């Protein structure tokens, strides 16, 4: 499919509150692929499970996610308004929240390629920044990696500039990611460069080379709809036109 400078990315979280819903969500990790692969204007997508607390190998059966990279916003809007698949997700989940984002930068590869194109439609007055850090862990480092993770993620949860974070994954234990939203770029930089635990985690990654594939992406969130825990986590986005 063709892509242009107006490419956008959406990330949707779904919350499931009972056993029937959770079984349906797990089932859809397999059976949502067919309708998604036929969606017009959808360049790239990933279905996610999630971890209990942040970047965590233990599953949170109540939360699942859907990342989508679109040729343009019009295609995304049509999907969320008219897709039978999304209607099924809405009917079978307790809560949904979708974030629209323009890519700022993307380094590395995801499933062998980089699906993100830098957006030319960023609003300089919009301070918010969202981040996806994703990796496939080498089998020989799996146990050591997960033993170390609780130390490296500790300062993330306590960062004052952090608005939202959730650990997500395509496959348990091996393919994991962290999604986070920050109040502004400075808050992200403070965490990335002033957190001793985070710096140590980066050094450990370089030293042991425990990823077979990794990607670090920054986005500017610019539109949000739905709720999470009863409210919109980013109501301020309505102030910033893209």
PDB file of C-alpha atoms in Angstrom:
ATOM      1  CA  UNK A   1       0.000   0.000   0.000  1.00  0.00           C
ATOM      2  CA  UNK A   2       1.164   3.532  -0.640  1.00  0.00           C
ATOM      3  CA  UNK A   3       2.151   5.751   2.261  1.00  0.00           C
ATOM      4  CA  UNK A   4       2.677   9.470   2.512  1.00  0.00           C
ATOM      5  CA  UNK A   5       3.824  12.113   4.935  1.00  0.00           C
ATOM      6  CA  UNK A   6       0.398  12.114   6.561  1.00  0.00           C
ATOM      7  CA  UNK A   7       0.805   8.576   7.899  1.00  0.00           C
ATOM      8  CA  UNK A   8      -0.546   8.208  11.435  1.00  0.00           C
ATOM      9  CA  UNK A   9      -0.409   5.570  14.170  1.00  0.00           C
ATOM     10  CA  UNK A  10      -3.228   4.570  16.505  1.00  0.00           C
ATOM     11  CA  UNK A  11      -2.996   2.546  19.692  1.00  0.00           C
ATOM     12  CA  UNK A  12      -6.159   1.170  21.268  1.00  0.00           C
ATOM     13  CA  UNK A  13      -6.420  -0.433  24.697  1.00  0.00           C
ATOM     14  CA  UNK A  14      -9.325  -2.707  25.628  1.00  0.00           C
ATOM     15  CA  UNK A  15     -10.343  -3.637  29.171  1.00  0.00           C
ATOM     16  CA  UNK A  16     -12.130  -6.908  29.973  1.00  0.00           C
ATOM     17  CA  UNK A  17     -13.819  -7.414  33.326  1.00  0.00           C
ATOM     18  CA  UNK A  18     -15.143 -10.983  33.457  1.00  0.00           C
ATOM     19  CA  UNK A  19     -14.086 -14.487  32.436  1.00  0.00           C
ATOM     20  CA  UNK A  20     -16.281 -14.567  29.316  1.00  0.00           C
ATOM     21  CA  UNK A  21     -14.795 -11.293  28.042  1.00  0.00           C
ATOM     22  CA  UNK A  22     -11.246 -12.394  28.829  1.00  0.00           C
ATOM     23  CA  UNK A  23     -11.667 -15.663  26.957  1.00  0.00           C
ATOM     24  CA  UNK A  24     -13.085 -13.758  23.981  1.00  0.00           C
ATOM     25  CA  UNK A  25     -10.109 -11.350  24.031  1.00  0.00           C
ATOM     26  CA  UNK A  26      -7.626 -14.238  24.110  1.00  0.00           C
ATOM     27  CA  UNK A  27      -9.461 -15.933  21.240  1.00  0.00           C
ATOM     28  CA  UNK A  28      -9.295 -12.727  19.170  1.00  0.00           C
ATOM     29  CA  UNK A  29      -5.491 -12.658  19.388  1.00  0.00           C
ATOM     30  CA  UNK A  30      -5.705 -15.335  16.701  1.00  0.00           C
ATOM     31  CA  UNK A  31      -8.935 -14.583  14.858  1.00  0.00           C
ATOM     32  CA  UNK A  32      -8.663 -10.789  14.489  1.00  0.00           C
ATOM     33  CA  UNK A  33      -5.820 -11.192  11.983  1.00  0.00           C
ATOM     34  CA  UNK A  34      -8.050 -12.023   9.037  1.00  0.00           C
ATOM     35  CA  UNK A  35     -10.259  -8.886   9.149  1.00  0.00           C
ATOM     36  CA  UNK A  36      -7.283  -6.675  10.023  1.00  0.00           C
ATOM     37  CA  UNK A  37      -5.259  -7.949   7.060  1.00  0.00           C
ATOM     38  CA  UNK A  38      -8.125  -6.929   4.746  1.00  0.00           C
ATOM     39  CA  UNK A  39      -8.533  -3.413   6.172  1.00  0.00           C
ATOM     40  CA  UNK A  40      -8.026  -0.685   3.562  1.00  0.00           C
ATOM     41  CA  UNK A  41      -5.361   1.871   4.359  1.00  0.00           C
ATOM     42  CA  UNK A  42      -3.844  -0.221   7.156  1.00  0.00           C
ATOM     43  CA  UNK A  43      -0.126  -0.519   6.479  1.00  0.00           C
ATOM     44  CA  UNK A  44       1.004  -2.333   9.655  1.00  0.00           C
ATOM     45  CA  UNK A  45      -0.627  -3.682  12.813  1.00  0.00           C
ATOM     46  CA  UNK A  46       0.162  -5.652  15.955  1.00  0.00           C
ATOM     47  CA  UNK A  47      -2.144  -7.314  18.460  1.00  0.00           C
ATOM     48  CA  UNK A  48      -0.939  -7.208  22.064  1.00  0.00           C
ATOM     49  CA  UNK A  49      -1.473  -8.830  25.380  1.00  0.00           C
ATOM     50  CA  UNK A  50      -0.211  -6.950  28.428  1.00  0.00           C
ATOM     51  CA  UNK A  51       1.814  -7.380  31.609  1.00  0.00           C
ATOM     52  CA  UNK A  52       0.489  -6.960  35.134  1.00  0.00           C
ATOM     53  CA  UNK A  53       2.676  -4.010  36.145  1.00  0.00           C
ATOM     54  CA  UNK A  54       4.577  -2.254  33.389  1.00  0.00           C
ATOM     55  CA  UNK A  55       7.166  -4.397  31.601  1.00  0.00           C
ATOM     56  CA  UNK A  56       6.209  -7.710  33.194  1.00  0.00           C
ATOM     57  CA  UNK A  57       6.259 -11.350  31.971  1.00  0.00           C
ATOM     58  CA  UNK A  58       3.183 -12.193  34.065  1.00  0.00           C
ATOM     59  CA  UNK A  59       0.062 -11.528  31.952  1.00  0.00           C
ATOM     60  CA  UNK A  60      -2.695  -9.070  32.728  1.00  0.00           C
ATOM     61  CA  UNK A  61      -5.683 -10.948  31.296  1.00  0.00           C
ATOM     62  CA  UNK A  62      -7.894  -7.864  31.666  1.00  0.00           C
ATOM     63  CA  UNK A  63      -6.047  -5.617  29.168  1.00  0.00           C
ATOM     64  CA  UNK A  64      -5.241  -6.105  25.469  1.00  0.00           C
ATOM     65  CA  UNK A  65      -4.021  -3.674  22.825  1.00  0.00           C
ATOM     66  CA  UNK A  66      -4.084  -3.001  19.091  1.00  0.00           C
ATOM     67  CA  UNK A  67      -1.397  -0.942  17.345  1.00  0.00           C
ATOM     68  CA  UNK A  68      -2.181   0.246  13.803  1.00  0.00           C
ATOM     69  CA  UNK A  69      -0.191   2.274  11.280  1.00  0.00           C
ATOM     70  CA  UNK A  70      -2.425   4.002   8.738  1.00  0.00           C
ATOM     71  CA  UNK A  71      -1.820   5.579   5.338  1.00  0.00           C
ATOM     72  CA  UNK A  72      -3.721   8.626   6.641  1.00  0.00           C
ATOM     73  CA  UNK A  73      -6.156   9.742   9.334  1.00  0.00           C
ATOM     74  CA  UNK A  74      -9.168   9.383   7.056  1.00  0.00           C
ATOM     75  CA  UNK A  75      -8.609   5.620   6.792  1.00  0.00           C
ATOM     76  CA  UNK A  76      -8.291   5.340  10.571  1.00  0.00           C
ATOM     77  CA  UNK A  77     -11.449   7.361  11.177  1.00  0.00           C
ATOM     78  CA  UNK A  78     -13.428   5.178   8.780  1.00  0.00           C
ATOM     79  CA  UNK A  79     -12.213   1.999  10.509  1.00  0.00           C
ATOM     80  CA  UNK A  80     -13.161   3.135  14.005  1.00  0.00           C
ATOM     81  CA  UNK A  81     -16.540   4.426  12.844  1.00  0.00           C
ATOM     82  CA  UNK A  82     -17.623   1.595  10.526  1.00  0.00           C
ATOM     83  CA  UNK A  83     -15.544  -1.538  11.131  1.00  0.00           C
ATOM     84  CA  UNK A  84     -17.503  -4.630  12.141  1.00  0.00           C
ATOM     85  CA  UNK A  85     -14.390  -5.813  13.952  1.00  0.00           C
ATOM     86  CA  UNK A  86     -14.264  -2.702  16.137  1.00  0.00           C
ATOM     87  CA  UNK A  87     -17.967  -3.022  16.847  1.00  0.00           C
ATOM     88  CA  UNK A  88     -17.323  -6.560  18.106  1.00  0.00           C
ATOM     89  CA  UNK A  89     -14.480  -5.323  20.292  1.00  0.00           C
ATOM     90  CA  UNK A  90     -16.684  -2.610  21.763  1.00  0.00           C
ATOM     91  CA  UNK A  91     -19.506  -5.055  22.514  1.00  0.00           C
ATOM     92  CA  UNK A  92     -17.200  -7.585  24.175  1.00  0.00           C
ATOM     93  CA  UNK A  93     -15.047  -5.250  26.278  1.00  0.00           C
ATOM     94  CA  UNK A  94     -15.841  -3.097  29.291  1.00  0.00           C
ATOM     95  CA  UNK A  95     -13.786  -0.075  28.240  1.00  0.00           C
ATOM     96  CA  UNK A  96     -11.804   1.159  25.236  1.00  0.00           C
ATOM     97  CA  UNK A  97      -9.344   3.999  24.730  1.00  0.00           C
ATOM     98  CA  UNK A  98      -7.737   5.043  21.430  1.00  0.00           C
ATOM     99  CA  UNK A  99      -4.846   7.440  20.919  1.00  0.00           C
ATOM    100  CA  UNK A 100      -3.941   9.012  17.559  1.00  0.00           C
ATOM    101  CA  UNK A 101      -0.228   9.800  17.102  1.00  0.00           C
ATOM    102  CA  UNK A 102       2.153  11.274  14.547  1.00  0.00           C
ATOM    103  CA  UNK A 103       5.636   9.781  14.431  1.00  0.00           C
ATOM    104  CA  UNK A 104       8.552  11.938  15.598  1.00  0.00           C
ATOM    105  CA  UNK A 105      11.312   9.341  15.200  1.00  0.00           C
ATOM    106  CA  UNK A 106      11.758   5.573  14.950  1.00  0.00           C
ATOM    107  CA  UNK A 107      15.049   3.703  15.339  1.00  0.00           C
ATOM    108  CA  UNK A 108      15.532  -0.007  14.813  1.00  0.00           C
ATOM    109  CA  UNK A 109      13.317  -2.673  13.267  1.00  0.00           C
ATOM    110  CA  UNK A 110       9.988  -4.307  14.038  1.00  0.00           C
ATOM    111  CA  UNK A 111       9.395  -7.694  12.390  1.00  0.00           C
ATOM    112  CA  UNK A 112      12.296  -6.961  10.076  1.00  0.00           C
ATOM    113  CA  UNK A 113      11.371  -3.444   8.981  1.00  0.00           C
ATOM    114  CA  UNK A 114      10.588   0.078  10.153  1.00  0.00           C
ATOM    115  CA  UNK A 115       6.891   0.773   9.481  1.00  0.00           C
ATOM    116  CA  UNK A 116       6.890   4.381  10.733  1.00  0.00           C
ATOM    117  CA  UNK A 117       7.336   7.524   8.623  1.00  0.00           C
ATOM    118  CA  UNK A 118       8.146  10.819  10.330  1.00  0.00           C
ATOM    119  CA  UNK A 119       5.094  13.055  10.446  1.00  0.00           C
ATOM    120  CA  UNK A 120       5.209  16.478   8.801  1.00  0.00           C
ATOM    121  CA  UNK A 121       2.067  17.650  10.629  1.00  0.00           C
ATOM    122  CA  UNK A 122       3.354  18.135  14.170  1.00  0.00           C
ATOM    123  CA  UNK A 123       2.036  20.934  16.385  1.00  0.00           C
ATOM    124  CA  UNK A 124       4.902  22.832  18.044  1.00  0.00           C
ATOM    125  CA  UNK A 125       2.582  23.940  20.831  1.00  0.00           C
ATOM    126  CA  UNK A 126       1.651  20.379  21.801  1.00  0.00           C
ATOM    127  CA  UNK A 127       4.091  19.335  24.580  1.00  0.00           C
ATOM    128  CA  UNK A 128       3.002  15.698  25.000  1.00  0.00           C
ATOM    129  CA  UNK A 129       5.188  12.845  23.849  1.00  0.00           C
ATOM    130  CA  UNK A 130       4.527   9.106  23.724  1.00  0.00           C
ATOM    131  CA  UNK A 131       7.083   6.330  23.450  1.00  0.00           C
ATOM    132  CA  UNK A 132       7.156   2.690  22.395  1.00  0.00           C
ATOM    133  CA  UNK A 133      10.226   0.672  23.335  1.00  0.00           C
ATOM    134  CA  UNK A 134      10.016  -2.808  21.830  1.00  0.00           C
ATOM    135  CA  UNK A 135      12.365  -5.809  21.746  1.00  0.00           C
ATOM    136  CA  UNK A 136      12.648  -9.478  20.925  1.00  0.00           C
ATOM    137  CA  UNK A 137      14.723 -11.165  23.621  1.00  0.00           C
ATOM    138  CA  UNK A 138      17.327 -13.782  22.715  1.00  0.00           C
ATOM    139  CA  UNK A 139      16.495 -17.194  24.132  1.00  0.00           C
ATOM    140  CA  UNK A 140      19.820 -17.620  25.950  1.00  0.00           C
ATOM    141  CA  UNK A 141      19.297 -14.349  27.875  1.00  0.00           C
ATOM    142  CA  UNK A 142      15.623 -14.869  28.716  1.00  0.00           C
ATOM    143  CA  UNK A 143      15.963 -15.799  32.411  1.00  0.00           C
ATOM    144  CA  UNK A 144      18.657 -13.229  33.158  1.00  0.00           C
ATOM    145  CA  UNK A 145      16.693 -10.500  31.387  1.00  0.00           C
ATOM    146  CA  UNK A 146      13.495 -11.032  33.371  1.00  0.00           C
ATOM    147  CA  UNK A 147      15.420 -11.202  36.636  1.00  0.00           C
ATOM    148  CA  UNK A 148      16.860  -7.770  35.901  1.00  0.00           C
ATOM    149  CA  UNK A 149      13.692  -6.038  34.657  1.00  0.00           C
ATOM    150  CA  UNK A 150      12.170  -5.195  38.103  1.00  0.00           C
ATOM    151  CA  UNK A 151      15.275  -3.119  38.907  1.00  0.00           C
ATOM    152  CA  UNK A 152      15.276  -1.244  35.606  1.00  0.00           C
ATOM    153  CA  UNK A 153      11.562  -0.380  35.600  1.00  0.00           C
ATOM    154  CA  UNK A 154      11.349   0.878  39.204  1.00  0.00           C
ATOM    155  CA  UNK A 155      12.047   4.580  38.447  1.00  0.00           C
ATOM    156  CA  UNK A 156       9.569   4.616  35.530  1.00  0.00           C
ATOM    157  CA  UNK A 157       6.562   4.047  37.772  1.00  0.00           C
ATOM    158  CA  UNK A 158       7.577   6.874  40.116  1.00  0.00           C
ATOM    159  CA  UNK A 159       8.411   9.518  37.515  1.00  0.00           C
ATOM    160  CA  UNK A 160       6.434  12.721  38.065  1.00  0.00           C
ATOM    161  CA  UNK A 161       6.252  13.522  34.349  1.00  0.00           C
ATOM    162  CA  UNK A 162       4.712  10.166  33.459  1.00  0.00           C
ATOM    163  CA  UNK A 163       1.008  10.316  32.487  1.00  0.00           C
ATOM    164  CA  UNK A 164       0.384   6.710  31.440  1.00  0.00           C
ATOM    165  CA  UNK A 165       2.361   3.511  30.981  1.00  0.00           C
ATOM    166  CA  UNK A 166       1.574  -0.090  30.110  1.00  0.00           C
ATOM    167  CA  UNK A 167       3.672  -3.124  29.279  1.00  0.00           C
ATOM    168  CA  UNK A 168       2.486  -4.823  26.086  1.00  0.00           C
ATOM    169  CA  UNK A 169       3.656  -7.848  24.140  1.00  0.00           C
ATOM    170  CA  UNK A 170       3.089  -9.781  20.928  1.00  0.00           C
ATOM    171  CA  UNK A 171       4.257 -13.084  22.422  1.00  0.00           C
ATOM    172  CA  UNK A 172       4.736 -13.965  26.111  1.00  0.00           C
ATOM    173  CA  UNK A 173       8.287 -13.645  27.468  1.00  0.00           C
ATOM    174  CA  UNK A 174      10.031 -13.172  24.077  1.00  0.00           C
ATOM    175  CA  UNK A 175       8.491 -10.148  22.329  1.00  0.00           C
ATOM    176  CA  UNK A 176       7.763  -7.334  24.736  1.00  0.00           C
ATOM    177  CA  UNK A 177       7.280  -3.569  24.660  1.00  0.00           C
ATOM    178  CA  UNK A 178       6.597  -0.624  26.940  1.00  0.00           C
ATOM    179  CA  UNK A 179       4.225   2.176  25.960  1.00  0.00           C
ATOM    180  CA  UNK A 180       4.396   5.438  27.901  1.00  0.00           C
ATOM    181  CA  UNK A 181       3.021   8.978  27.656  1.00  0.00           C
ATOM    182  CA  UNK A 182       4.929  11.933  29.090  1.00  0.00           C
ATOM    183  CA  UNK A 183       3.924  15.458  30.053  1.00  0.00           C
ATOM    184  CA  UNK A 184       6.673  16.883  27.859  1.00  0.00           C
ATOM    185  CA  UNK A 185      10.030  16.056  26.278  1.00  0.00           C
ATOM    186  CA  UNK A 186      11.956  17.244  29.335  1.00  0.00           C
ATOM    187  CA  UNK A 187      10.170  14.716  31.561  1.00  0.00           C
ATOM    188  CA  UNK A 188      11.194  11.928  29.187  1.00  0.00           C
ATOM    189  CA  UNK A 189      14.781  13.178  29.033  1.00  0.00           C
ATOM    190  CA  UNK A 190      14.980  13.381  32.819  1.00  0.00           C
ATOM    191  CA  UNK A 191      13.999   9.738  33.061  1.00  0.00           C
ATOM    192  CA  UNK A 192      16.212   8.581  30.196  1.00  0.00           C
ATOM    193  CA  UNK A 193      19.415  10.367  31.263  1.00  0.00           C
ATOM    194  CA  UNK A 194      19.109  11.105  34.980  1.00  0.00           C
ATOM    195  CA  UNK A 195      17.768   7.770  36.238  1.00  0.00           C
ATOM    196  CA  UNK A 196      20.706   5.671  37.429  1.00  0.00           C
ATOM    197  CA  UNK A 197      18.698   2.443  37.119  1.00  0.00           C
ATOM    198  CA  UNK A 198      17.675   3.270  33.554  1.00  0.00           C
ATOM    199  CA  UNK A 199      21.240   4.155  32.538  1.00  0.00           C
ATOM    200  CA  UNK A 200      22.449   0.898  34.056  1.00  0.00           C
ATOM    201  CA  UNK A 201      19.808  -1.011  32.076  1.00  0.00           C
ATOM    202  CA  UNK A 202      21.057   0.575  28.836  1.00  0.00           C
ATOM    203  CA  UNK A 203      24.653  -0.340  29.701  1.00  0.00           C
ATOM    204  CA  UNK A 204      23.556  -3.895  30.483  1.00  0.00           C
ATOM    205  CA  UNK A 205      21.775  -4.128  27.137  1.00  0.00           C
ATOM    206  CA  UNK A 206      24.894  -3.026  25.242  1.00  0.00           C
ATOM    207  CA  UNK A 207      27.138  -5.284  27.272  1.00  0.00           C
ATOM    208  CA  UNK A 208      25.102  -8.487  26.979  1.00  0.00           C
ATOM    209  CA  UNK A 209      23.411  -7.837  23.600  1.00  0.00           C
ATOM    210  CA  UNK A 210      20.293  -9.633  24.789  1.00  0.00           C
ATOM    211  CA  UNK A 211      17.947  -8.465  22.001  1.00  0.00           C
ATOM    212  CA  UNK A 212      17.762 -10.073  18.553  1.00  0.00           C
ATOM    213  CA  UNK A 213      15.642  -7.104  17.391  1.00  0.00           C
ATOM    214  CA  UNK A 214      14.718  -3.799  18.985  1.00  0.00           C
ATOM    215  CA  UNK A 215      12.961  -0.526  18.184  1.00  0.00           C
ATOM    216  CA  UNK A 216      12.573   2.807  19.933  1.00  0.00           C
ATOM    217  CA  UNK A 217       9.803   5.105  18.685  1.00  0.00           C
ATOM    218  CA  UNK A 218       8.656   8.576  19.732  1.00  0.00           C
ATOM    219  CA  UNK A 219       5.307  10.032  18.780  1.00  0.00           C
ATOM    220  CA  UNK A 220       3.278  13.193  19.254  1.00  0.00           C
ATOM    221  CA  UNK A 221      -0.200  12.190  20.490  1.00  0.00           C
ATOM    222  CA  UNK A 222      -2.785  14.558  19.059  1.00  0.00           C
ATOM    223  CA  UNK A 223      -6.233  13.001  19.450  1.00  0.00           C
ATOM    224  CA  UNK A 224      -7.829  10.762  22.030  1.00  0.00           C
ATOM    225  CA  UNK A 225     -11.248   9.169  22.363  1.00  0.00           C
ATOM    226  CA  UNK A 226     -12.825   6.703  24.743  1.00  0.00           C
ATOM    227  CA  UNK A 227     -11.970   6.298  28.427  1.00  0.00           C
ATOM    228  CA  UNK A 228      -9.574   4.455  30.680  1.00  0.00           C
ATOM    229  CA  UNK A 229     -10.542   3.840  34.296  1.00  0.00           C
ATOM    230  CA  UNK A 230     -13.551   6.037  33.671  1.00  0.00           C
ATOM    231  CA  UNK A 231     -11.799   9.122  32.270  1.00  0.00           C
ATOM    232  CA  UNK A 232      -9.868  10.310  29.224  1.00  0.00           C
ATOM    233  CA  UNK A 233      -6.170  10.155  30.227  1.00  0.00           C
ATOM    234  CA  UNK A 234      -5.348  13.040  27.868  1.00  0.00           C
ATOM    235  CA  UNK A 235      -8.275  15.485  27.780  1.00  0.00           C
ATOM    236  CA  UNK A 236      -5.815  18.332  27.116  1.00  0.00           C
ATOM    237  CA  UNK A 237      -5.305  17.104  23.547  1.00  0.00           C
ATOM    238  CA  UNK A 238      -8.556  18.793  22.564  1.00  0.00           C
ATOM    239  CA  UNK A 239      -6.679  22.082  22.987  1.00  0.00           C
ATOM    240  CA  UNK A 240      -4.096  21.254  20.311  1.00  0.00           C
ATOM    241  CA  UNK A 241      -5.147  21.080  16.689  1.00  0.00           C
ATOM    242  CA  UNK A 242      -2.872  19.066  14.451  1.00  0.00           C
TER     243      UNK A 242
END
